[in-house]
N, C-alpha and C. Protein backbone atom coordinates (compact mmCIF):
# COMPACT_ATOMS: atom_id res chain seq x y z
N MET A 1 -59.17 5.26 16.40
CA MET A 1 -59.00 3.85 16.00
C MET A 1 -57.96 3.76 14.95
N LEU A 2 -57.95 4.68 14.03
CA LEU A 2 -57.01 4.68 12.94
C LEU A 2 -55.71 4.88 13.48
N ARG A 3 -55.53 5.90 14.60
CA ARG A 3 -54.14 6.16 15.19
C ARG A 3 -53.64 4.86 15.86
N ARG A 4 -54.48 4.20 16.45
CA ARG A 4 -54.09 2.93 17.17
C ARG A 4 -53.59 1.94 16.07
N GLY A 5 -54.32 1.71 15.03
CA GLY A 5 -53.84 0.95 14.18
C GLY A 5 -52.54 1.16 13.39
N LEU A 6 -52.45 2.66 13.11
CA LEU A 6 -51.02 2.98 12.65
C LEU A 6 -49.94 2.67 13.60
N PHE A 7 -50.17 3.13 14.89
CA PHE A 7 -49.23 2.96 15.97
C PHE A 7 -48.87 1.43 16.16
N ALA A 8 -49.88 0.70 16.12
CA ALA A 8 -49.42 -0.82 16.27
C ALA A 8 -48.82 -1.30 15.01
N SER A 9 -49.13 -0.75 13.77
CA SER A 9 -48.43 -1.36 12.67
C SER A 9 -46.96 -0.73 12.63
N LEU A 10 -46.81 0.35 13.09
CA LEU A 10 -45.29 0.88 13.07
C LEU A 10 -44.57 0.36 14.16
N THR A 11 -45.22 -0.15 15.27
CA THR A 11 -44.49 -0.94 16.38
C THR A 11 -44.13 -2.29 15.94
N MET A 12 -44.86 -2.91 15.07
CA MET A 12 -44.68 -4.25 14.60
C MET A 12 -43.59 -4.18 13.67
N ILE A 13 -43.58 -3.19 12.61
CA ILE A 13 -42.66 -3.18 11.84
C ILE A 13 -41.15 -2.69 12.27
N LEU A 14 -41.22 -1.80 13.26
CA LEU A 14 -39.82 -1.55 13.91
C LEU A 14 -39.50 -2.82 14.73
N ALA A 15 -40.29 -3.49 15.30
CA ALA A 15 -39.90 -4.82 16.11
C ALA A 15 -39.33 -5.92 15.00
N SER A 16 -39.79 -5.84 13.96
CA SER A 16 -39.30 -6.86 13.03
C SER A 16 -38.01 -6.67 12.22
N LEU A 17 -37.55 -5.39 12.47
CA LEU A 17 -36.44 -4.90 11.93
C LEU A 17 -35.16 -5.71 12.67
N PRO A 18 -34.02 -6.11 11.91
CA PRO A 18 -33.06 -6.63 12.77
C PRO A 18 -32.30 -5.53 13.62
N ALA A 19 -31.79 -5.91 14.79
CA ALA A 19 -31.32 -4.98 15.73
C ALA A 19 -29.97 -4.92 15.23
N ALA A 20 -29.60 -3.59 15.52
CA ALA A 20 -28.19 -2.96 14.88
C ALA A 20 -27.19 -3.83 15.86
N SER A 21 -26.14 -4.40 15.26
CA SER A 21 -25.08 -5.04 16.17
C SER A 21 -23.70 -4.56 15.62
N PRO A 22 -22.92 -4.39 16.48
CA PRO A 22 -21.39 -3.87 16.12
C PRO A 22 -20.77 -4.98 15.06
N ALA A 23 -20.31 -4.48 13.96
CA ALA A 23 -19.52 -5.33 13.24
C ALA A 23 -18.26 -5.65 13.58
N TYR A 24 -17.81 -6.94 13.28
CA TYR A 24 -16.40 -7.24 13.83
C TYR A 24 -15.64 -7.28 12.65
N ASP A 25 -14.57 -6.65 12.78
CA ASP A 25 -13.46 -6.55 11.70
C ASP A 25 -12.36 -7.80 11.96
N ILE A 26 -12.67 -8.81 11.56
CA ILE A 26 -11.74 -10.01 11.78
C ILE A 26 -10.83 -10.22 10.44
N LYS A 27 -9.77 -10.24 10.82
CA LYS A 27 -8.47 -10.31 9.76
C LYS A 27 -7.75 -11.35 10.04
N PRO A 28 -7.11 -12.23 9.24
CA PRO A 28 -6.13 -13.21 9.51
C PRO A 28 -4.84 -12.65 10.06
N ARG A 29 -4.11 -13.28 10.66
CA ARG A 29 -3.00 -12.89 11.23
C ARG A 29 -2.01 -12.68 10.19
N ASP A 30 -1.11 -11.91 10.15
CA ASP A 30 0.03 -11.67 9.15
C ASP A 30 0.86 -12.93 9.43
N SER A 31 1.18 -13.70 8.39
CA SER A 31 2.00 -14.81 8.38
C SER A 31 3.58 -14.45 8.17
N ALA A 32 4.07 -13.27 8.17
CA ALA A 32 5.25 -12.84 7.96
C ALA A 32 6.38 -13.28 8.82
N SER A 33 5.79 -13.74 9.91
CA SER A 33 6.67 -14.35 11.06
C SER A 33 6.86 -15.64 10.99
N ALA A 34 6.11 -16.30 10.02
CA ALA A 34 6.27 -17.75 9.74
C ALA A 34 7.18 -18.03 8.47
N PHE A 35 7.95 -18.95 8.56
CA PHE A 35 8.73 -19.21 7.10
C PHE A 35 8.10 -20.47 6.40
N THR A 36 8.51 -20.70 5.27
CA THR A 36 7.90 -21.78 4.56
C THR A 36 7.64 -23.18 5.10
N ALA A 37 8.58 -23.43 5.93
CA ALA A 37 8.54 -24.79 6.36
C ALA A 37 7.33 -24.82 7.48
N LYS A 38 7.09 -23.74 8.11
CA LYS A 38 5.91 -23.59 9.02
C LYS A 38 4.64 -23.60 8.22
N MET A 39 4.66 -22.94 7.17
CA MET A 39 3.39 -22.68 6.27
C MET A 39 3.02 -23.99 5.49
N ARG A 40 3.96 -24.75 5.15
CA ARG A 40 3.84 -26.13 4.55
C ARG A 40 4.49 -27.38 5.06
N PRO A 41 3.84 -27.58 6.24
CA PRO A 41 4.47 -28.89 7.04
C PRO A 41 4.77 -29.98 6.17
N ASP A 42 5.58 -30.93 6.36
CA ASP A 42 5.75 -32.24 5.84
C ASP A 42 6.43 -33.23 6.61
N ILE A 43 6.14 -34.53 6.32
CA ILE A 43 6.62 -35.56 7.23
C ILE A 43 7.53 -36.38 6.11
N LEU A 44 8.75 -36.28 6.33
CA LEU A 44 9.84 -37.15 5.50
C LEU A 44 9.60 -36.50 4.15
N GLY A 45 9.34 -35.28 3.91
CA GLY A 45 9.23 -34.69 2.76
C GLY A 45 7.81 -35.01 2.02
N ILE A 46 6.96 -35.57 2.61
CA ILE A 46 5.49 -35.74 2.04
C ILE A 46 4.74 -34.75 2.45
N SER A 47 4.05 -33.84 1.52
CA SER A 47 3.24 -32.95 1.93
C SER A 47 1.85 -33.07 1.26
N THR A 48 1.12 -31.90 1.34
CA THR A 48 -0.16 -32.03 0.63
C THR A 48 0.18 -31.70 -0.94
N ASP A 49 1.32 -31.28 -1.29
CA ASP A 49 1.59 -31.17 -2.53
C ASP A 49 2.11 -32.50 -3.36
N SER A 50 2.25 -33.51 -2.56
CA SER A 50 2.74 -34.84 -3.05
C SER A 50 1.72 -35.74 -3.55
N THR A 51 2.10 -36.17 -4.77
CA THR A 51 1.26 -37.12 -5.47
C THR A 51 1.42 -38.61 -4.89
N ALA A 52 0.45 -39.32 -5.16
CA ALA A 52 0.66 -40.91 -4.76
C ALA A 52 1.94 -41.44 -5.01
N GLU A 53 2.28 -41.22 -6.38
CA GLU A 53 3.45 -41.89 -6.80
C GLU A 53 4.94 -41.30 -6.15
N SER A 54 4.82 -40.09 -5.95
CA SER A 54 6.04 -39.57 -5.32
C SER A 54 6.04 -39.88 -3.85
N ALA A 55 4.97 -39.91 -3.17
CA ALA A 55 4.81 -40.55 -1.69
C ALA A 55 5.33 -41.82 -1.79
N ARG A 56 4.83 -42.65 -2.70
CA ARG A 56 5.11 -44.21 -2.56
C ARG A 56 6.67 -44.49 -2.78
N ALA A 57 7.22 -43.55 -3.66
CA ALA A 57 8.85 -43.74 -3.89
C ALA A 57 9.57 -43.20 -2.55
N ILE A 58 8.96 -42.09 -1.80
CA ILE A 58 9.60 -41.93 -0.59
C ILE A 58 9.35 -42.83 0.58
N PHE A 59 8.11 -43.51 0.61
CA PHE A 59 8.08 -44.60 1.56
C PHE A 59 8.95 -45.81 1.39
N GLU A 60 9.20 -46.20 0.01
CA GLU A 60 9.90 -47.38 -0.39
C GLU A 60 11.32 -47.12 -0.05
N ALA A 61 11.74 -45.79 -0.34
CA ALA A 61 13.20 -45.49 0.04
C ALA A 61 13.50 -45.56 1.61
N THR A 62 12.47 -45.02 2.28
CA THR A 62 12.58 -45.03 3.73
C THR A 62 12.54 -46.43 4.37
N PHE A 63 11.85 -47.23 3.87
CA PHE A 63 11.66 -48.63 4.41
C PHE A 63 12.50 -49.75 3.64
N LYS A 64 13.29 -49.54 2.66
CA LYS A 64 13.85 -50.41 1.85
C LYS A 64 14.81 -51.43 2.72
N ASP A 65 15.53 -50.97 3.63
CA ASP A 65 16.51 -51.89 4.41
C ASP A 65 15.84 -52.56 5.56
N ARG A 66 14.51 -52.33 5.71
CA ARG A 66 13.84 -52.82 7.00
C ARG A 66 12.96 -54.21 6.34
N VAL A 67 13.49 -55.16 6.83
CA VAL A 67 13.04 -56.67 6.39
C VAL A 67 11.58 -56.91 6.61
N ALA A 68 11.25 -56.50 7.93
CA ALA A 68 9.87 -56.99 8.55
C ALA A 68 8.78 -55.96 8.15
N THR A 69 8.97 -55.02 7.33
CA THR A 69 7.86 -53.98 6.86
C THR A 69 6.74 -54.68 6.34
N ARG A 70 5.58 -54.29 6.71
CA ARG A 70 4.26 -54.70 6.18
C ARG A 70 3.85 -53.44 5.21
N THR A 71 3.47 -53.71 4.03
CA THR A 71 3.09 -52.60 3.17
C THR A 71 1.56 -52.99 2.71
N ASP A 72 0.85 -51.91 2.78
CA ASP A 72 -0.62 -52.07 2.32
C ASP A 72 -0.73 -50.63 1.33
N ILE A 73 -0.97 -51.20 0.04
CA ILE A 73 -1.26 -50.27 -0.84
C ILE A 73 -2.77 -50.45 -1.34
N ARG A 74 -3.61 -49.53 -1.09
CA ARG A 74 -4.99 -49.67 -1.38
C ARG A 74 -5.23 -48.76 -2.52
N GLN A 75 -5.91 -49.47 -3.52
CA GLN A 75 -6.30 -48.90 -4.76
C GLN A 75 -7.67 -48.86 -4.92
N GLN A 76 -8.30 -47.85 -5.62
CA GLN A 76 -9.75 -47.77 -5.99
C GLN A 76 -9.97 -47.61 -7.43
N LYS A 77 -11.11 -47.98 -7.91
CA LYS A 77 -11.41 -47.84 -9.35
C LYS A 77 -11.99 -46.31 -9.52
N PHE A 78 -11.60 -45.68 -10.48
CA PHE A 78 -12.10 -44.48 -10.75
C PHE A 78 -13.41 -44.53 -11.53
N GLY A 79 -14.55 -44.25 -10.72
CA GLY A 79 -15.89 -44.28 -11.13
C GLY A 79 -16.23 -45.71 -11.77
N ASN A 80 -16.81 -45.76 -12.89
CA ASN A 80 -17.20 -47.01 -13.58
C ASN A 80 -16.12 -47.48 -14.64
N THR A 81 -15.01 -46.78 -14.44
CA THR A 81 -13.94 -47.24 -15.59
C THR A 81 -13.16 -48.19 -15.07
N ALA A 82 -12.09 -48.63 -15.79
CA ALA A 82 -11.25 -49.68 -15.41
C ALA A 82 -9.81 -49.16 -14.82
N VAL A 83 -9.81 -47.76 -14.97
CA VAL A 83 -8.63 -47.04 -14.34
C VAL A 83 -8.60 -47.11 -12.79
N SER A 84 -7.61 -47.58 -12.14
CA SER A 84 -7.37 -47.58 -10.72
C SER A 84 -6.38 -46.66 -10.28
N TYR A 85 -6.45 -46.31 -9.06
CA TYR A 85 -5.40 -45.30 -8.50
C TYR A 85 -5.21 -45.46 -7.03
N ILE A 86 -4.06 -45.01 -6.55
CA ILE A 86 -3.75 -45.26 -5.12
C ILE A 86 -4.65 -44.28 -4.30
N ALA A 87 -5.33 -44.98 -3.48
CA ALA A 87 -6.12 -44.06 -2.54
C ALA A 87 -5.36 -43.94 -1.21
N ALA A 88 -4.75 -44.94 -0.66
CA ALA A 88 -3.91 -44.87 0.60
C ALA A 88 -2.75 -45.82 0.59
N LEU A 89 -1.69 -45.41 1.20
CA LEU A 89 -0.53 -46.26 1.60
C LEU A 89 -0.23 -46.16 3.13
N THR A 90 0.10 -47.43 3.49
CA THR A 90 0.44 -47.65 4.76
C THR A 90 1.71 -48.67 4.77
N PHE A 91 2.88 -48.07 5.48
CA PHE A 91 3.97 -48.98 5.81
C PHE A 91 4.03 -48.98 7.06
N ASP A 92 4.32 -50.18 7.66
CA ASP A 92 4.26 -50.59 9.03
C ASP A 92 5.60 -51.28 9.33
N PHE A 93 6.54 -50.89 10.12
CA PHE A 93 7.73 -51.57 10.60
C PHE A 93 7.34 -51.72 12.20
N PRO A 94 7.36 -52.93 12.69
CA PRO A 94 6.97 -53.31 13.93
C PRO A 94 8.30 -53.05 14.68
N SER A 95 7.86 -52.43 15.99
CA SER A 95 8.96 -52.07 17.14
C SER A 95 9.36 -53.35 17.92
N GLY A 96 10.63 -53.50 18.44
CA GLY A 96 11.07 -54.70 19.14
C GLY A 96 11.80 -54.15 20.27
N PRO A 97 12.30 -55.16 21.19
CA PRO A 97 13.09 -54.47 22.35
C PRO A 97 14.16 -53.57 22.04
N LYS A 98 14.92 -53.79 21.06
CA LYS A 98 16.03 -52.90 20.55
C LYS A 98 15.88 -51.98 19.59
N GLN A 99 14.69 -52.06 18.70
CA GLN A 99 14.51 -51.20 17.55
C GLN A 99 13.25 -50.28 17.53
N THR A 100 13.21 -49.25 17.12
CA THR A 100 12.12 -48.53 16.95
C THR A 100 11.11 -48.76 15.97
N GLY A 101 9.97 -48.93 16.38
CA GLY A 101 8.89 -49.19 15.24
C GLY A 101 8.27 -47.90 14.63
N GLU A 102 7.94 -48.07 13.46
CA GLU A 102 7.26 -46.91 12.68
C GLU A 102 6.14 -47.16 11.77
N VAL A 103 5.16 -46.34 11.86
CA VAL A 103 4.00 -46.57 10.86
C VAL A 103 3.99 -45.19 10.13
N LEU A 104 3.93 -45.37 8.74
CA LEU A 104 3.58 -44.12 7.88
C LEU A 104 2.33 -44.51 7.09
N SER A 105 1.45 -43.56 7.13
CA SER A 105 0.13 -43.79 6.51
C SER A 105 -0.26 -42.50 5.91
N THR A 106 -0.76 -42.55 4.50
CA THR A 106 -1.16 -41.35 3.78
C THR A 106 -2.19 -41.71 2.94
N SER A 107 -3.31 -40.87 2.99
CA SER A 107 -4.56 -41.05 2.07
C SER A 107 -4.39 -40.04 0.98
N PHE A 108 -5.06 -40.36 -0.13
CA PHE A 108 -4.73 -39.40 -1.39
C PHE A 108 -6.18 -39.19 -1.93
N SER A 109 -6.23 -38.07 -2.56
CA SER A 109 -7.57 -37.74 -3.31
C SER A 109 -7.62 -38.49 -4.62
N SER A 110 -8.71 -38.44 -5.34
CA SER A 110 -9.04 -38.99 -6.51
C SER A 110 -7.99 -38.39 -7.76
N PRO A 111 -8.00 -38.96 -8.76
CA PRO A 111 -7.34 -38.53 -9.95
C PRO A 111 -7.88 -37.11 -10.45
N ALA A 112 -9.24 -37.06 -10.15
CA ALA A 112 -9.78 -35.75 -10.58
C ALA A 112 -9.35 -34.53 -9.75
N SER A 113 -8.67 -34.73 -8.61
CA SER A 113 -8.14 -33.78 -7.81
C SER A 113 -6.42 -33.90 -7.93
N ALA A 114 -6.07 -34.59 -8.90
CA ALA A 114 -4.58 -34.81 -9.06
C ALA A 114 -4.00 -35.79 -8.12
N ASN A 115 -4.88 -36.65 -7.49
CA ASN A 115 -4.27 -37.71 -6.62
C ASN A 115 -3.13 -37.24 -5.48
N ARG A 116 -3.54 -36.17 -4.99
CA ARG A 116 -2.56 -35.62 -4.00
C ARG A 116 -2.79 -35.99 -2.65
N ALA A 117 -1.90 -36.03 -1.54
CA ALA A 117 -2.08 -36.42 -0.26
C ALA A 117 -3.02 -35.33 0.41
N TYR A 118 -3.89 -35.89 1.21
CA TYR A 118 -4.70 -35.06 1.97
C TYR A 118 -4.44 -35.50 3.59
N PHE A 119 -4.07 -36.62 3.73
CA PHE A 119 -3.78 -37.00 5.21
C PHE A 119 -2.45 -37.66 5.21
N ILE A 120 -1.49 -37.17 6.14
CA ILE A 120 -0.27 -37.96 6.36
C ILE A 120 -0.08 -38.01 7.84
N ALA A 121 0.39 -39.24 8.18
CA ALA A 121 0.63 -39.58 9.51
C ALA A 121 1.77 -40.34 9.77
N ARG A 122 2.52 -40.17 10.76
CA ARG A 122 3.77 -40.94 11.11
C ARG A 122 3.69 -41.34 12.67
N ASN A 123 3.73 -42.43 13.03
CA ASN A 123 3.67 -42.82 14.45
C ASN A 123 5.02 -43.72 14.70
N LEU A 124 5.71 -43.22 15.85
CA LEU A 124 6.90 -43.97 16.25
C LEU A 124 6.74 -44.61 17.44
N THR A 125 7.08 -45.72 17.63
CA THR A 125 7.10 -46.38 18.83
C THR A 125 8.55 -46.81 19.32
N PHE A 126 9.01 -45.99 20.28
CA PHE A 126 10.61 -46.11 20.57
C PHE A 126 10.81 -47.25 21.37
N ALA A 127 11.89 -47.99 21.13
CA ALA A 127 12.42 -48.86 22.05
C ALA A 127 12.78 -48.24 23.54
N GLN A 128 12.69 -49.06 24.38
CA GLN A 128 12.89 -48.52 25.86
C GLN A 128 14.19 -47.63 26.02
N ASP A 129 15.27 -47.98 25.41
CA ASP A 129 16.34 -47.36 25.64
C ASP A 129 16.67 -46.19 24.63
N GLN A 130 15.71 -46.01 23.51
CA GLN A 130 15.93 -45.16 22.52
C GLN A 130 14.98 -43.90 22.55
N GLN A 131 14.29 -43.90 23.52
CA GLN A 131 13.13 -42.80 23.77
C GLN A 131 13.87 -41.45 23.91
N PRO A 132 13.76 -40.52 22.99
CA PRO A 132 14.47 -39.10 23.20
C PRO A 132 13.53 -38.27 24.21
N SER A 133 14.18 -37.47 24.66
CA SER A 133 13.57 -36.69 25.95
C SER A 133 12.69 -35.81 25.30
N LYS A 134 11.79 -35.19 26.16
CA LYS A 134 10.89 -34.20 25.43
C LYS A 134 11.48 -33.02 24.96
N THR A 135 12.56 -32.45 25.65
CA THR A 135 13.47 -31.30 25.19
C THR A 135 13.81 -31.74 23.84
N GLU A 136 14.55 -32.91 23.66
CA GLU A 136 15.12 -33.35 22.35
C GLU A 136 14.03 -33.20 21.25
N MET A 137 12.94 -33.60 21.67
CA MET A 137 11.82 -33.63 20.55
C MET A 137 11.35 -32.29 20.26
N ILE A 138 10.98 -31.37 21.27
CA ILE A 138 10.60 -30.12 21.00
C ILE A 138 11.77 -29.40 20.25
N LYS A 139 13.14 -29.66 20.49
CA LYS A 139 14.16 -28.86 19.68
C LYS A 139 14.23 -29.53 18.27
N GLN A 140 13.94 -30.63 17.92
CA GLN A 140 13.84 -31.11 16.60
C GLN A 140 12.60 -30.39 15.83
N VAL A 141 11.57 -30.35 16.54
CA VAL A 141 10.47 -29.57 15.81
C VAL A 141 10.79 -28.04 15.52
N MET A 142 11.35 -27.47 16.65
CA MET A 142 11.55 -26.06 16.36
C MET A 142 12.67 -25.89 15.46
N ASP A 143 13.63 -26.76 15.35
CA ASP A 143 14.64 -26.72 14.32
C ASP A 143 14.08 -26.74 13.03
N LYS A 144 13.01 -27.53 12.79
CA LYS A 144 12.41 -27.87 11.51
C LYS A 144 11.49 -26.67 11.15
N TYR A 145 10.58 -26.17 12.16
CA TYR A 145 9.54 -25.40 11.79
C TYR A 145 9.53 -23.93 12.46
N GLY A 146 10.52 -23.68 13.36
CA GLY A 146 10.54 -22.52 14.03
C GLY A 146 10.01 -22.50 15.26
N ALA A 147 10.07 -21.17 15.90
CA ALA A 147 9.41 -21.23 17.24
C ALA A 147 7.99 -21.28 17.19
N PRO A 148 7.35 -21.86 18.05
CA PRO A 148 5.74 -22.01 18.08
C PRO A 148 5.11 -20.53 18.06
N THR A 149 3.92 -20.54 17.70
CA THR A 149 3.07 -19.41 17.76
C THR A 149 2.04 -19.60 18.75
N ILE A 150 1.88 -18.62 19.63
CA ILE A 150 0.72 -18.77 20.61
C ILE A 150 -0.37 -18.06 20.12
N VAL A 151 -1.40 -18.71 20.02
CA VAL A 151 -2.61 -18.27 19.53
C VAL A 151 -3.61 -17.88 20.82
N GLY A 152 -4.61 -17.02 20.52
CA GLY A 152 -5.58 -16.59 21.53
C GLY A 152 -5.90 -17.37 22.69
N ASP A 153 -6.12 -18.79 22.24
CA ASP A 153 -6.35 -19.81 23.41
C ASP A 153 -5.17 -20.16 24.12
N GLN A 154 -4.02 -19.65 23.99
CA GLN A 154 -2.93 -20.07 24.71
C GLN A 154 -2.27 -21.34 24.40
N HIS A 155 -2.51 -21.98 23.24
CA HIS A 155 -1.98 -23.22 22.88
C HIS A 155 -0.86 -22.80 21.70
N LEU A 156 0.09 -23.66 21.88
CA LEU A 156 1.18 -23.43 20.76
C LEU A 156 0.77 -24.11 19.54
N TYR A 157 1.07 -23.55 18.58
CA TYR A 157 0.71 -24.12 17.14
C TYR A 157 2.06 -24.04 16.22
């Protein structure tokens, strides 16, 4: 009886131990092949290093000669204080039959995080006769960011 008890206890203890599994040695890919533009992408010079004020200056310079531009500057209060800060910027220039439309939109962190951009989007709506070819668009991206990197899932990044 004592042997059966010891055997049952030993079996239960061994069964409760975690199974040995092979350890994976996952390491990030070396970014030596990427140059700084690829590591820090930007849209019209606005990146995650940009503050709300610097982004606003870029937006205003980009859209200054476009009369029909709609501007939306969203401000929020910082906590229960009277201090407000820019939380989001959207500049919208509508497209027309002969003009390309453009929307630039950026969201910013609170002043506690230096009021930096964390979301940047640019949408272009090309006029019918101004649509660049796919080849032209790919060339422009490659000129700015370099050759795409193929990742394990076979998508280009």
